[in-house]
Short mmCIF file of C-alpha atoms in Angstrom, two decimals:
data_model
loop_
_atom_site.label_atom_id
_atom_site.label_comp_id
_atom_site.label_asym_id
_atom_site.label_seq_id
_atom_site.Cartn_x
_atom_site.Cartn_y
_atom_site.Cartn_z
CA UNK A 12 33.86 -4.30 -30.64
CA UNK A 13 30.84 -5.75 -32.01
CA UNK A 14 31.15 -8.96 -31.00
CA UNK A 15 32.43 -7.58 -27.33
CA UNK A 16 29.23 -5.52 -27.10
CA UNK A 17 26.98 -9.04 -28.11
CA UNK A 18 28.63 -10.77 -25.53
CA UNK A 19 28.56 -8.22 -22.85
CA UNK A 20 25.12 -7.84 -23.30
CA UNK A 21 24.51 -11.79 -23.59
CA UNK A 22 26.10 -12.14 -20.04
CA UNK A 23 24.05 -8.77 -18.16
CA UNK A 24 21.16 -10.45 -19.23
CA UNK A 25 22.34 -13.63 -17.87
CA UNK A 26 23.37 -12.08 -14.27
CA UNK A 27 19.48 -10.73 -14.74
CA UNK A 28 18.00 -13.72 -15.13
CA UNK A 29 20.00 -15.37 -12.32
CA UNK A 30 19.45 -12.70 -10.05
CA UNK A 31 15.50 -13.14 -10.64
CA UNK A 32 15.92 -17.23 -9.86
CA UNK A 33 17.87 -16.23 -6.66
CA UNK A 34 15.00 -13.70 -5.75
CA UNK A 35 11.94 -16.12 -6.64
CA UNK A 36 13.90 -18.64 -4.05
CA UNK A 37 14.05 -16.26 -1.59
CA UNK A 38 10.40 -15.57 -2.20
CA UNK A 39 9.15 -18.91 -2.26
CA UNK A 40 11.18 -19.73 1.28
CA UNK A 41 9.70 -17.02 3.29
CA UNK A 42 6.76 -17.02 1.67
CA UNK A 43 6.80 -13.64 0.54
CA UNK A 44 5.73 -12.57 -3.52
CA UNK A 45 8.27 -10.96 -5.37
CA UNK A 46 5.52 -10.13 -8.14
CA UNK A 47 4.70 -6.79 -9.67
CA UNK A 48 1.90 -5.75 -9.12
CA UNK A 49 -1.05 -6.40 -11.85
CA UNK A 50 -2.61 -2.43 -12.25
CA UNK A 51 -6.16 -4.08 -13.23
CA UNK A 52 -5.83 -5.67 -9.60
CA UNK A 53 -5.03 -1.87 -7.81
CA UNK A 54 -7.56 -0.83 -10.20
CA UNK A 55 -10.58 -2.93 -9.22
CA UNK A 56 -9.74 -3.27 -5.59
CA UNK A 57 -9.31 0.62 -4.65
CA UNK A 58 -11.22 1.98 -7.40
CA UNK A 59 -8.80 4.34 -8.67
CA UNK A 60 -10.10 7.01 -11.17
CA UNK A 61 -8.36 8.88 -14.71
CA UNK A 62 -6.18 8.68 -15.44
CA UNK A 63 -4.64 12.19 -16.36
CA UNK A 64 -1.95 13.13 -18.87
CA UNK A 65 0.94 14.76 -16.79
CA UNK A 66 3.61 15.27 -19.42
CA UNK A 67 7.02 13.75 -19.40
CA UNK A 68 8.81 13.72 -16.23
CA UNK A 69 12.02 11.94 -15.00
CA UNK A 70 10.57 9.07 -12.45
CA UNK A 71 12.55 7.30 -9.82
CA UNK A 72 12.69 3.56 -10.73
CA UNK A 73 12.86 2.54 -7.44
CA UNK A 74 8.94 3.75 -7.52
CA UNK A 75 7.70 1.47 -10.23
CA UNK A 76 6.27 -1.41 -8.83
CA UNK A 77 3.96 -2.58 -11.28
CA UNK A 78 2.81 -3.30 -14.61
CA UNK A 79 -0.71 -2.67 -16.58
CA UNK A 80 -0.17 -6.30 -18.33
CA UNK A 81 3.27 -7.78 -18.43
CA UNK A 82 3.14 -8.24 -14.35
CA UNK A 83 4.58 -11.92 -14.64
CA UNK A 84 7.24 -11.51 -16.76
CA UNK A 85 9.05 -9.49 -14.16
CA UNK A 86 9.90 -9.57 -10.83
CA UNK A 87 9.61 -6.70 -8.13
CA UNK A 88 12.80 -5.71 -8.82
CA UNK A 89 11.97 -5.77 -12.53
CA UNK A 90 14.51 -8.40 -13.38
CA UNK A 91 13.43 -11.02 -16.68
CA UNK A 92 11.75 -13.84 -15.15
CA UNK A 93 11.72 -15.66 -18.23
CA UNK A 94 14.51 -16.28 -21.32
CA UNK A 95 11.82 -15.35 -24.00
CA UNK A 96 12.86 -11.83 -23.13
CA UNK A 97 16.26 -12.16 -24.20
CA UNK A 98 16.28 -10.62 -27.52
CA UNK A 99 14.14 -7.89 -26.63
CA UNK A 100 16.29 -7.00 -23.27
CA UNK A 101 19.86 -7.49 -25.04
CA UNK A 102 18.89 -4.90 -27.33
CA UNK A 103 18.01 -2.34 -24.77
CA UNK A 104 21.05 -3.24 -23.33
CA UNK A 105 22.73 -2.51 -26.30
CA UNK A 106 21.31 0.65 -26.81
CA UNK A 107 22.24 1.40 -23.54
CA UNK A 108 25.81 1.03 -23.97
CA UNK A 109 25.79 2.49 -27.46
CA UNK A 110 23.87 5.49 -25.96
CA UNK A 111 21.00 5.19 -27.98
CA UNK A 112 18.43 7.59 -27.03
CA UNK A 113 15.25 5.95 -26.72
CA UNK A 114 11.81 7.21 -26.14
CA UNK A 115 10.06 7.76 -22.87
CA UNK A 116 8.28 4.49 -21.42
CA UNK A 117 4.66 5.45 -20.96
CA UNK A 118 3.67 5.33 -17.14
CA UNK A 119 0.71 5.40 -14.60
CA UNK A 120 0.99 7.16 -11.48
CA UNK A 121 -1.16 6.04 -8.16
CA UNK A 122 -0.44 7.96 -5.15
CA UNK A 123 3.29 7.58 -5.07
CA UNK A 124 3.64 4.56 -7.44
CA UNK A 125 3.82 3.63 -10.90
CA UNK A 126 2.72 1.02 -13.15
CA UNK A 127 4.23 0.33 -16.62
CA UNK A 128 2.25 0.44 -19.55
CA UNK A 129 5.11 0.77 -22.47
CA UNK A 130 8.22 0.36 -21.53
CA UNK A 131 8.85 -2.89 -19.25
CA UNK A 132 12.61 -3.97 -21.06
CA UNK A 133 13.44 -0.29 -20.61
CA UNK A 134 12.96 -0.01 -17.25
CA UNK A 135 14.75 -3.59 -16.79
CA UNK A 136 17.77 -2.52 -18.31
CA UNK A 137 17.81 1.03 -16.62
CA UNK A 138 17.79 -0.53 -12.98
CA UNK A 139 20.17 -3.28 -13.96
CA UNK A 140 22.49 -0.54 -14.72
CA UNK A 141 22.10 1.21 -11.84
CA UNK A 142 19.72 4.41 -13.21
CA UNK A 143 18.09 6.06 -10.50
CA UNK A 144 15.57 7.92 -12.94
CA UNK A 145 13.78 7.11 -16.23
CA UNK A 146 12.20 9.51 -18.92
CA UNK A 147 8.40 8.92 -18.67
CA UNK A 148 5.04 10.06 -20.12
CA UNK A 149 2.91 10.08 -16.24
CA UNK A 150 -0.73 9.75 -16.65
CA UNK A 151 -1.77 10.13 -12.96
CA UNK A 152 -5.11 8.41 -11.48
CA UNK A 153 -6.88 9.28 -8.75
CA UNK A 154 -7.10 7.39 -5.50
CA UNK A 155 -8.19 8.13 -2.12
CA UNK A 156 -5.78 6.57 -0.07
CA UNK A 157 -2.09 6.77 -0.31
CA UNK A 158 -0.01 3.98 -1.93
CA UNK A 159 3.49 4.10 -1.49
CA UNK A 160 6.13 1.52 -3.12
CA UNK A 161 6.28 -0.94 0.00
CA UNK A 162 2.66 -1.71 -0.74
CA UNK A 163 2.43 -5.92 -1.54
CA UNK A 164 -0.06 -7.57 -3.32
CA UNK A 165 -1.42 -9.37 -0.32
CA UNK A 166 -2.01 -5.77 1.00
CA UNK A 167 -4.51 -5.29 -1.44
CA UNK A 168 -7.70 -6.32 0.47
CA UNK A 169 -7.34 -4.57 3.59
CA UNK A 170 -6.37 -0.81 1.33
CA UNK A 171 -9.57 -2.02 -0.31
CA UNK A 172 -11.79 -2.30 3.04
CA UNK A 173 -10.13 1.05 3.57
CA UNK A 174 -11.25 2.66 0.02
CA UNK A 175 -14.86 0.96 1.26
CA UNK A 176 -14.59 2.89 4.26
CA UNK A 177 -13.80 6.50 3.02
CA UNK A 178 -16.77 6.10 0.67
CA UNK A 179 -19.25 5.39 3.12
CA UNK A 180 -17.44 7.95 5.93
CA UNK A 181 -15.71 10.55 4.19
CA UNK A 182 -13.49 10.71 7.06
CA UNK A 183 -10.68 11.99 4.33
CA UNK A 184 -13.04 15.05 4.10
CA UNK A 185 -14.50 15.47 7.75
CA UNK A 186 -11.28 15.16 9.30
CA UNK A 187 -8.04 15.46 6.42
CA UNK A 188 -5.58 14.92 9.48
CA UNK A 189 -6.93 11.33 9.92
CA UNK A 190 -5.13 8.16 8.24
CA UNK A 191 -5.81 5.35 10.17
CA UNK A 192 -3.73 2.01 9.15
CA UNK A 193 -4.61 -1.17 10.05
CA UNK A 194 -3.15 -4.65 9.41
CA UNK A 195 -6.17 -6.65 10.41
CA UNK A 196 -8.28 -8.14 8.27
CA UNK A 197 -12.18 -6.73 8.16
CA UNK A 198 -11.09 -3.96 11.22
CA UNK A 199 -12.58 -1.72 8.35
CA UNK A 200 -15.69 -2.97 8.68
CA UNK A 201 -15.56 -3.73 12.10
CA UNK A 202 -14.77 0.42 12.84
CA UNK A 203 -17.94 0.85 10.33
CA UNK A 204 -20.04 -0.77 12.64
CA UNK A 205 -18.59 1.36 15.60
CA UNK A 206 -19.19 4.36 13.88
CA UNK A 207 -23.11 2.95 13.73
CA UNK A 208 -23.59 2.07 17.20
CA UNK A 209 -22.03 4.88 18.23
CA UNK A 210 -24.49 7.70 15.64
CA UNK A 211 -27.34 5.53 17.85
CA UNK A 212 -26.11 6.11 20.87
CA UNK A 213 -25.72 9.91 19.75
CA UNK A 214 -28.96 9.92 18.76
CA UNK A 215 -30.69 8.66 22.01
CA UNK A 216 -28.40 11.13 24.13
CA UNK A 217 -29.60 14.25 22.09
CA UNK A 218 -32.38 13.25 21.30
CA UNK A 219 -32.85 14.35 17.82
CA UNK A 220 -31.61 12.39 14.15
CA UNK A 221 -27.44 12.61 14.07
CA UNK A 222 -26.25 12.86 10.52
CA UNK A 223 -23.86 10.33 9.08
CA UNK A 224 -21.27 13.68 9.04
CA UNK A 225 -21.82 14.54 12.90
CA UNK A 226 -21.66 10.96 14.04
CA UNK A 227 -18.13 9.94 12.08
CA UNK A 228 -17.03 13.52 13.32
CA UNK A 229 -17.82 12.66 16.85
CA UNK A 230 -16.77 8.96 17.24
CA UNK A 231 -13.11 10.24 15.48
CA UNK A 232 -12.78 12.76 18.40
CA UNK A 233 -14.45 11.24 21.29
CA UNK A 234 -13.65 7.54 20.77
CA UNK A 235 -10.64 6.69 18.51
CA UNK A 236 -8.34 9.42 19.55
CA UNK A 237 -8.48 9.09 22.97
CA UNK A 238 -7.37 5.60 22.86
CA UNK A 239 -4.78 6.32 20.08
CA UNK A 240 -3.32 8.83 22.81
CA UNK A 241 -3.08 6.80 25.29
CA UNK A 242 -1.47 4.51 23.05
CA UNK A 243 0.89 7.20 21.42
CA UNK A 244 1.80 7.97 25.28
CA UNK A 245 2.29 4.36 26.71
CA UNK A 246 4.52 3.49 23.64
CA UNK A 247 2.76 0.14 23.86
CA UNK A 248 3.25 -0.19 20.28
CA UNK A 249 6.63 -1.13 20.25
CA UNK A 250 5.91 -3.80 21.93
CA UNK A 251 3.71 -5.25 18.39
CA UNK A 252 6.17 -4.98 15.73
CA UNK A 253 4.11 -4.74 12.43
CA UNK A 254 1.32 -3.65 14.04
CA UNK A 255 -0.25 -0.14 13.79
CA UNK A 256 -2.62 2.73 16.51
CA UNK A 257 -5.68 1.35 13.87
CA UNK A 258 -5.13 -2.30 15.17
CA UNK A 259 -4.57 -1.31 18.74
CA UNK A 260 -7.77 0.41 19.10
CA UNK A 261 -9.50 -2.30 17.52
CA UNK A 262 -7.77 -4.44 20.24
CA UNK A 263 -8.88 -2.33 22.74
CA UNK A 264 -12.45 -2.60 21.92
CA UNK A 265 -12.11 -6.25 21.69
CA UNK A 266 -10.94 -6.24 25.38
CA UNK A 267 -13.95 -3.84 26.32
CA UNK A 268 -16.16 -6.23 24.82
CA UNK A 269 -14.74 -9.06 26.78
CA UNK A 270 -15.29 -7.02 29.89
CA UNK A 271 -18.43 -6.25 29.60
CA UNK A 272 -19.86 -9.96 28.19
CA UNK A 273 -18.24 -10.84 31.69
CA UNK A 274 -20.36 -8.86 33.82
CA UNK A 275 -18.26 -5.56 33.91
CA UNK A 276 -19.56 -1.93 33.25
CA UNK A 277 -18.02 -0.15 30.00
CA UNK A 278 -15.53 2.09 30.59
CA UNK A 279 -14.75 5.83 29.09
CA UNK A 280 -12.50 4.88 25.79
CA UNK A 281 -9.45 6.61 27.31
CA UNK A 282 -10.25 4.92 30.29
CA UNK A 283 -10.57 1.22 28.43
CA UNK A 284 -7.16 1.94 26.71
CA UNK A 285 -5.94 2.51 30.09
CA UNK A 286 -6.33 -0.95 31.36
CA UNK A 287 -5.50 -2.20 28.36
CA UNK A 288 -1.60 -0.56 28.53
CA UNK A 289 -1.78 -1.54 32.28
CA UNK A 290 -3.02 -5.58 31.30
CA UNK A 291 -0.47 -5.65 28.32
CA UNK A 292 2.28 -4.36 30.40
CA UNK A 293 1.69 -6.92 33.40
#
């Protein structure tokens, strides 16, 4: 039986290993990482705070999608990327079919993701075999934005522009309803400097100082959701797979700004999104 067991586990760990070649191929032809995520990386780019002990708790694998250090010896399916994790992984195995009961890996949770911190060959083995949940001591950290496990590493920069943006708006306190995606790189920053001309436009009209508060307050209301309502009611965004309302709006401030380098007058921003729809759909 012994002998059985040694090979069965010699040959999962095989099919493992193959699996991860057949995944980095895919990867490497369409051009898309099948890496874990590094947590120093989520760490430094969205400033994520704790973290907090949250006891142990049984954690869908399908959610971890990253590791504190052991990010390259794994791919994003957490399959061995290299065969000097052998021994380590067939004995996992082996516990697994001997029903060993091991101990909890140790886990971080950001917004609806973890990262591994003890525990990588455990959680290997576990979704080879087709386990939907693993024992795990959570520490939780903080974040402002929400991460969710579709989030790639290339991702990274733009949810850090966005992290960069909540700071300096609080837009996640003014207005909790808002979440505004984008896919474009620096539209962060570009909405930053909306939000400025548009406090100094405030300011002239009422004549009086506008606080940072009042002005982020007012440009969400009276210029980014009227265009992201006429977008929501043109479904025009079918019509950019991938794309997000964020990216649309930026769009259709890009067009406004065309229009009015070209001699035209500026337009309401309901009005602008308007003839946006209407040029799009011609």
């Amino acid at each position: 039986m012994s002998d059985e067991l040694g090979s069965r586990v010699k040959d999962d760990f095989f099919h493992a290993r193959f699996k991860a070649f057949l995944n980095g191929v895919q990867a490497a032809l369409t051009g898309r990482p099948d890496t874990l995520l590094s947590y120093d990386e989520v760490k430094e780019k969205l400033r994520i705070g704790g973290p907090i002990y949250r006891g142990v708790q049984a954690v869908p694998i399908k959610r971890i999608v990253g590791s504190l250090n052991r990010y390259q010896q794994f791919d994003r399916a957490f399959l061995p990327k290299k065969d000097d994790t052998a021994g380590r992984w067939q004995r996992v195995d082996r516990a697994f079919y001997e029903e060993v009961s091991l101990p909890p890996v140790v886990l971080y949770k950001v917004g609806k993701v973890y990262f591994v911190v003890d525990g990588h060959h455990r959680v290997s083995v576990a979704r080879e075999q087709g386990q939907e949940f693993i024992d795990a001591e959570v520490r939780e950290c903080s974040t402002k934005i929400n991460i969710t496990p579709d989030l790639r590493p290339e991702d990274l920069e733009i949810l850090g522009e966005k992290v960069n943006f909540l700071e300096r708006t609080a837009l996640d306190r003014i207005r909790p309803q808002a979440n505004i995606k984008l896919t474009i790189p620096d539209g962060f920053s570009r909405m930053l400097e909306h939000i400025a001309v548009h406090r100094y436009f405030m300011g002239l009209d009422l004549k009086r100082d506008v606080s940072d508060a009042e002005a982020v307050a007012h440009w969400y209301e009276a210029v980014y959701l009227p265009i992201i309502r006429v977008i929501r009611e043109s479904d025009i965004l079918m019509d950019f797979p991938g794309k997000t309302e964020g990216d649309l709006y930026l769009w259709v401030l890009d067009h406004q700004r065309y229009l009015s380098a070209t001699g035209h007058n500026l337009k309401p921003p309901d009005e602008a999104a308007r003839d946006f729809v209407q040029g799009v759909e011609e």
